[in-house]
Amino acid sequence: MKEKIKEREIIMYKTHPCIKKIEKPVLTYRDSVEGSALTFNAGVAKWQGKYVMLFRNDYGDWETQTVARKVDVRVAFSDDGIHWKAEPNPILQELLEDDDNFWVYDPRLTVIDDVAYVCFALDTKYGIRGGIAKTTDFKKFEVLSLAAPDNRNMALFPEKVNGKYIRLERPMPVYGRAWLEPGFDVWMSQSPDLRYWGDTTLILSTDQVPFADDKIGPAAPPVKTDEGWLTLFHAVRFDPTLGKNGWEEKWQKIYYAGIMLLDLKDPTKVIGIYDEPLIVPENHWETEVGYRQNVIFPGGMILEPDGEVKIYYGASDSFECLATAEVKDLIALCKA
């Protein structure tokens, strides 16, 4: 089914058949602490023989569909990547000792040589700052860098490339790209030490993605394959025909997961990209319930030894979900 909206063709996409969604969310507010309403947008990795998840925890009340202006990041562990147990205390709270900072959220997780690195967004009175911290126990964290506003959605590669650390990011220019249509794009920066970042390069712009007309941004940290860096991104479409779709008066955006392949030796080069969404909001918890429905936000991707890829994604800004695929199928999509 297709329809025309403001001279743009809106296609009703479907999740690619190679993707297998787990029947229900793997984490909900019931798995978090008292007062939690939403648990989503998690970073997930393997660490010391276990799966570890850092998830965004928003407070409020699910039954009355209300949210409080209180957000934190929490840790959960799992033996199988499906069944999770959340820890009782929030993390990265030291960032909030500065009165200029409001809350930290939307973590991405990368493990390099048994050290876990967390990319996060930090809301401040001066704008959104993307940051990177490291930990060896998921209790104490050392903040290594904070970007100037406004920059977010950072995702760190799992190893150095050509002697440099690499991160994907999504700047949000107010007087530049933002007044154009479409809006924000995926960029890449490099660092010798995870503290000082530069050599910033545009990787993918919104107008290069057929299923995005609002913005795009980095998703999970890329995984290394023989064919290239398998890289997820999120893509946003604005649909003025939509109405409420959640707890707010109106929600007219649809978030998809997209996938591309970056060159192993020069990840600034996109060597393949699937020209349709990889994952589309379709199931009950993605389209019919939740704070902001029709949202797929992938924040974690794990390549298992047998070739299975686990993709963790936030659904409806409310739940954390899991889908799987074979790595060979994802690579084939990018190269088709």
Coordinates of C-alpha atoms in Angstrom, one line a residue:
M1 CA 0.0 0.0 0.0
K2 CA 1.4 3.4 -1.0
E3 CA 0.1 6.9 -0.6
K4 CA 1.3 10.4 -1.5
I5 CA 1.9 12.9 1.3
K6 CA 3.2 16.4 0.4
E7 CA 4.7 15.1 -2.9
R8 CA 6.7 12.4 -1.0
E9 CA 6.0 8.8 -1.6
I10 CA 5.2 7.1 1.7
I11 CA 5.7 3.3 1.6
M12 CA 4.3 0.9 4.1
Y13 CA 7.5 -1.1 4.8
K14 CA 7.8 -4.5 6.5
T15 CA 10.6 -6.0 8.6
H16 CA 12.9 -8.0 6.4
P17 CA 12.1 -11.8 6.6
C18 CA 15.7 -12.5 7.7
I19 CA 14.8 -10.8 11.0
K20 CA 13.2 -13.0 13.7
K21 CA 11.7 -11.0 16.6
I22 CA 11.5 -12.5 20.1
E23 CA 7.8 -12.9 21.0
K24 CA 7.8 -10.4 23.8
P25 CA 10.0 -7.6 25.2
V26 CA 13.0 -8.9 27.2
L27 CA 12.8 -6.0 29.6
T28 CA 9.9 -3.9 30.9
Y29 CA 9.2 -1.5 33.7
R30 CA 8.2 -4.5 35.8
D31 CA 11.9 -5.7 35.7
S32 CA 13.2 -2.4 37.0
V33 CA 12.7 -0.5 40.3
E34 CA 9.7 0.9 42.0
G35 CA 8.4 4.0 40.2
S36 CA 9.7 2.9 36.8
A37 CA 7.4 3.4 33.9
L38 CA 9.7 2.9 30.8
T39 CA 12.8 0.8 30.2
F40 CA 14.3 1.1 26.8
N41 CA 17.2 2.3 24.5
A42 CA 19.7 -0.1 25.9
G43 CA 23.3 -0.8 25.1
V44 CA 24.2 -4.5 25.3
A45 CA 27.5 -6.4 25.1
K46 CA 29.2 -9.5 26.3
W47 CA 31.5 -9.0 29.3
Q48 CA 33.4 -11.6 31.4
G49 CA 31.2 -14.5 30.3
K50 CA 27.9 -12.8 30.8
Y51 CA 25.6 -10.5 28.8
V52 CA 25.4 -7.0 30.3
M53 CA 22.8 -4.4 29.5
L54 CA 22.8 -0.7 30.3
F55 CA 19.2 0.6 29.9
R56 CA 17.4 3.9 30.1
N57 CA 15.0 4.0 33.1
D58 CA 12.2 6.7 33.0
Y59 CA 10.1 7.1 36.1
G60 CA 6.3 7.6 36.1
D61 CA 3.2 5.4 36.2
W62 CA 2.3 2.9 33.5
E63 CA -1.3 2.5 34.5
T64 CA -2.1 6.2 34.3
Q65 CA 0.3 6.8 31.4
T66 CA 2.2 9.5 33.1
V67 CA 6.0 10.2 33.1
A68 CA 8.0 12.2 35.7
R69 CA 10.9 14.4 34.7
K70 CA 13.3 11.8 36.3
V71 CA 15.6 9.5 34.3
D72 CA 18.5 7.4 35.1
V73 CA 20.7 4.5 33.6
R74 CA 20.6 1.1 35.2
V75 CA 22.5 -2.2 34.7
A76 CA 21.1 -5.7 34.1
F77 CA 22.9 -9.0 33.6
S78 CA 21.9 -12.2 31.8
D79 CA 23.3 -15.7 31.2
D80 CA 21.5 -16.2 27.9
G81 CA 20.9 -12.6 26.5
I82 CA 17.1 -13.1 26.9
H83 CA 16.3 -13.3 30.6
W84 CA 17.6 -10.3 32.6
K85 CA 18.1 -9.3 36.2
A86 CA 18.4 -5.6 36.9
E87 CA 20.7 -4.2 39.6
P88 CA 19.2 -2.0 42.3
N89 CA 21.3 1.1 41.9
P90 CA 21.6 3.6 39.0
I91 CA 24.9 4.4 37.4
L92 CA 26.8 7.5 36.1
Q93 CA 25.1 9.5 38.9
E94 CA 28.4 11.4 39.5
L95 CA 27.6 13.4 36.3
L96 CA 24.6 14.9 38.1
E97 CA 26.7 16.4 40.9
D98 CA 27.1 19.3 38.6
D99 CA 24.0 21.5 38.9
D100 CA 24.2 22.3 35.1
N101 CA 23.4 18.7 34.3
F102 CA 19.9 17.3 34.4
W103 CA 20.0 13.6 33.5
V104 CA 22.0 11.0 31.6
Y105 CA 20.4 8.5 29.3
D106 CA 20.5 6.4 26.0
P107 CA 23.7 4.4 26.7
R108 CA 25.6 2.4 24.1
L109 CA 28.1 -0.2 25.3
T110 CA 31.4 -1.3 23.8
V111 CA 34.0 -3.7 25.3
I112 CA 37.6 -3.4 24.4
D113 CA 40.2 -5.6 26.1
D114 CA 37.9 -6.4 29.0
V115 CA 37.3 -2.7 29.7
A116 CA 33.7 -1.5 29.1
Y117 CA 33.1 1.9 27.5
V118 CA 29.8 3.6 27.7
C119 CA 28.6 6.3 25.3
F120 CA 25.8 8.3 26.7
A121 CA 23.7 11.5 26.2
L122 CA 23.7 14.1 28.9
D123 CA 21.0 16.8 29.1
T124 CA 22.4 20.1 30.4
K125 CA 21.2 23.7 30.8
Y126 CA 23.4 24.5 27.7
G127 CA 22.2 21.6 25.5
I128 CA 22.7 17.9 24.9
R129 CA 26.3 16.6 25.3
G130 CA 27.5 13.2 24.2
G131 CA 30.0 11.6 26.5
I132 CA 32.2 8.5 26.9
A133 CA 33.0 6.8 30.2
K134 CA 34.9 3.6 31.1
T135 CA 34.4 1.0 33.9
T136 CA 35.8 -2.4 34.9
D137 CA 33.0 -3.3 37.4
F138 CA 29.9 -1.4 36.3
K139 CA 29.8 0.4 39.6
K140 CA 32.5 3.1 39.3
F141 CA 32.9 5.0 36.0
E142 CA 35.6 7.4 34.8
V143 CA 34.3 10.0 32.3
L144 CA 36.8 10.4 29.5
S145 CA 35.2 13.0 27.3
L146 CA 32.2 15.2 26.9
A147 CA 31.4 16.8 23.5
A148 CA 30.2 20.4 23.0
P149 CA 26.4 20.8 22.6
D150 CA 24.6 19.6 20.7
N151 CA 25.8 16.1 19.9
R152 CA 24.5 12.7 20.8
N153 CA 23.8 9.1 19.7
M154 CA 27.5 8.2 20.0
A155 CA 28.6 4.6 19.3
L156 CA 32.2 3.5 19.8
F157 CA 33.9 0.9 17.5
P158 CA 35.1 -2.2 19.4
E159 CA 38.7 -1.8 18.3
K160 CA 41.1 0.8 16.9
V161 CA 41.3 1.3 13.2
N162 CA 44.6 2.5 11.8
G163 CA 45.7 3.2 15.4
K164 CA 42.8 5.5 16.2
Y165 CA 39.6 5.0 18.2
I166 CA 36.5 5.6 16.1
R167 CA 33.0 6.7 17.1
L168 CA 29.8 7.4 15.2
E169 CA 27.8 10.5 16.3
R170 CA 24.9 12.7 15.4
P171 CA 25.5 16.5 15.7
M172 CA 22.3 18.6 15.9
P173 CA 23.0 21.9 14.2
V174 CA 20.4 24.6 15.0
Y175 CA 21.5 27.2 12.4
G176 CA 22.8 24.8 9.8
R177 CA 21.3 21.5 8.6
A178 CA 18.3 21.8 10.9
W179 CA 16.4 24.4 8.9
L180 CA 16.7 22.2 5.8
E181 CA 14.6 19.2 4.9
P182 CA 15.8 16.6 5.7
G183 CA 17.6 17.2 9.0
F184 CA 20.3 15.5 11.1
D185 CA 23.0 13.0 9.8
V186 CA 25.5 10.4 10.8
W187 CA 29.1 11.6 11.3
M188 CA 32.3 9.9 12.4
S189 CA 35.2 11.2 14.6
Q190 CA 38.6 9.8 15.5
S191 CA 40.7 9.9 18.6
P192 CA 44.2 8.8 19.8
D193 CA 43.1 8.4 23.4
L194 CA 39.3 8.5 23.7
R195 CA 39.6 12.0 25.2
Y196 CA 40.4 14.3 22.2
W197 CA 38.3 13.9 19.1
G198 CA 38.7 15.2 15.6
D199 CA 39.0 14.3 11.9
T200 CA 35.2 14.5 11.8
T201 CA 33.7 13.2 8.6
L202 CA 30.2 12.9 7.2
I203 CA 29.3 9.2 6.8
L204 CA 25.6 9.1 5.8
S205 CA 23.1 11.9 5.3
T206 CA 19.4 11.7 5.7
D207 CA 18.7 12.5 2.0
Q208 CA 20.7 9.3 1.1
V209 CA 18.2 7.1 3.0
P210 CA 15.0 6.5 1.0
F211 CA 12.9 5.7 4.1
A212 CA 13.9 8.8 6.1
D213 CA 12.6 12.3 5.7
D214 CA 13.2 13.7 9.2
K215 CA 16.6 12.6 10.5
I216 CA 18.9 9.6 11.0
G217 CA 21.4 8.7 13.6
P218 CA 23.9 6.0 14.8
A219 CA 22.5 3.0 16.5
A220 CA 24.4 0.1 18.1
P221 CA 28.2 0.0 18.0
P222 CA 29.3 -1.7 14.8
V223 CA 30.4 -5.3 14.7
K224 CA 33.4 -6.6 12.7
T225 CA 32.9 -9.1 9.9
D226 CA 35.2 -10.4 7.1
E227 CA 33.2 -8.2 4.7
G228 CA 33.3 -5.0 6.7
W229 CA 31.9 -3.2 9.7
L230 CA 28.2 -4.2 10.0
T231 CA 26.5 -1.0 11.2
L232 CA 23.0 -0.2 12.3
F233 CA 21.4 3.2 12.2
H234 CA 18.0 4.6 13.0
A235 CA 15.9 6.5 10.5
V236 CA 12.9 8.7 11.1
R237 CA 9.9 9.4 8.9
F238 CA 7.4 12.1 9.6
D239 CA 3.8 11.2 8.8
P240 CA 1.3 14.1 9.2
T241 CA -1.6 11.7 8.8
L242 CA -0.8 10.1 12.2
G243 CA -2.6 11.2 15.4
K244 CA -2.1 10.3 19.1
N245 CA -0.1 7.1 19.0
G246 CA 1.0 7.1 22.6
W247 CA 0.6 9.0 25.8
E248 CA 1.1 12.5 24.4
E249 CA -1.5 14.5 22.5
K250 CA 0.1 13.8 19.2
W251 CA 3.0 11.6 17.9
Q252 CA 3.6 11.7 14.1
K253 CA 7.0 10.1 13.7
I254 CA 8.0 6.5 12.7
Y255 CA 11.4 5.2 13.7
Y256 CA 13.0 2.4 11.7
A257 CA 16.3 0.4 12.0
G258 CA 18.5 0.5 8.9
I259 CA 21.7 -1.3 8.2
M260 CA 24.9 -0.6 6.2
L261 CA 28.4 -1.9 5.7
L262 CA 31.5 0.2 6.3
D263 CA 35.0 -0.5 4.9
L264 CA 37.2 -2.4 7.4
K265 CA 40.3 -0.3 6.7
D266 CA 38.6 3.0 6.1
P267 CA 35.2 3.0 7.9
T268 CA 34.4 6.5 6.5
K269 CA 33.5 4.6 3.3
V270 CA 30.0 3.1 3.1
I271 CA 30.6 0.1 0.9
G272 CA 27.0 -1.3 1.1
I273 CA 23.6 -0.3 2.4
Y274 CA 20.1 -1.9 2.4
D275 CA 17.8 0.6 0.8
E276 CA 14.7 -0.4 2.9
P277 CA 14.3 -0.6 6.7
L278 CA 15.7 -3.7 8.4
I279 CA 13.3 -3.6 11.3
V280 CA 9.9 -1.9 11.2
P281 CA 7.4 -1.3 14.1
E282 CA 4.7 -4.0 13.6
N283 CA 4.0 -6.0 16.7
H284 CA 1.6 -5.1 19.5
W285 CA 4.3 -3.6 21.8
E286 CA 5.7 -1.6 18.9
T287 CA 2.5 -0.1 17.5
E288 CA -0.4 -0.3 19.9
V289 CA 0.9 0.4 23.4
G290 CA 3.6 2.5 24.9
Y291 CA 4.7 6.1 25.4
R292 CA 5.6 6.9 21.8
Q293 CA 4.4 4.2 19.4
N294 CA 5.9 3.2 16.1
V295 CA 9.4 3.6 17.4
I296 CA 12.3 1.1 16.7
F297 CA 15.6 2.3 18.3
P298 CA 18.4 -0.3 18.0
G299 CA 21.2 0.3 20.6
G300 CA 22.9 -3.1 20.9
M301 CA 24.2 -5.7 18.5
I302 CA 26.2 -8.9 19.3
L303 CA 27.7 -11.2 16.8
E304 CA 27.7 -14.7 18.3
P305 CA 30.4 -17.4 17.4
D306 CA 27.8 -19.4 15.4
G307 CA 27.0 -16.4 13.1
E308 CA 23.8 -15.4 14.9
V309 CA 23.4 -11.6 15.4
K310 CA 21.4 -10.4 18.3
I311 CA 19.9 -7.0 17.8
Y312 CA 18.5 -5.2 20.9
Y313 CA 16.2 -2.3 20.3
G314 CA 13.9 0.0 22.2
A315 CA 10.2 -0.3 21.2
S316 CA 7.7 2.5 21.6
D317 CA 10.1 4.4 23.9
S318 CA 8.8 1.9 26.5
F319 CA 10.3 -1.6 26.3
E320 CA 13.6 -3.3 25.4
C321 CA 13.2 -6.0 22.7
L322 CA 15.4 -8.5 20.9
A323 CA 15.6 -9.7 17.3
T324 CA 18.0 -12.2 15.7
A325 CA 19.4 -12.8 12.2
E326 CA 22.2 -14.6 10.5
V327 CA 25.3 -12.4 9.8
K328 CA 25.6 -13.7 6.3
D329 CA 22.0 -12.6 5.5
L330 CA 22.6 -9.1 6.9
I331 CA 25.8 -8.7 4.9
A332 CA 24.0 -9.9 1.7
L333 CA 21.4 -7.3 2.2
C334 CA 24.0 -4.5 2.4
K335 CA 25.8 -5.8 -0.7
A336 CA 22.7 -6.5 -2.9

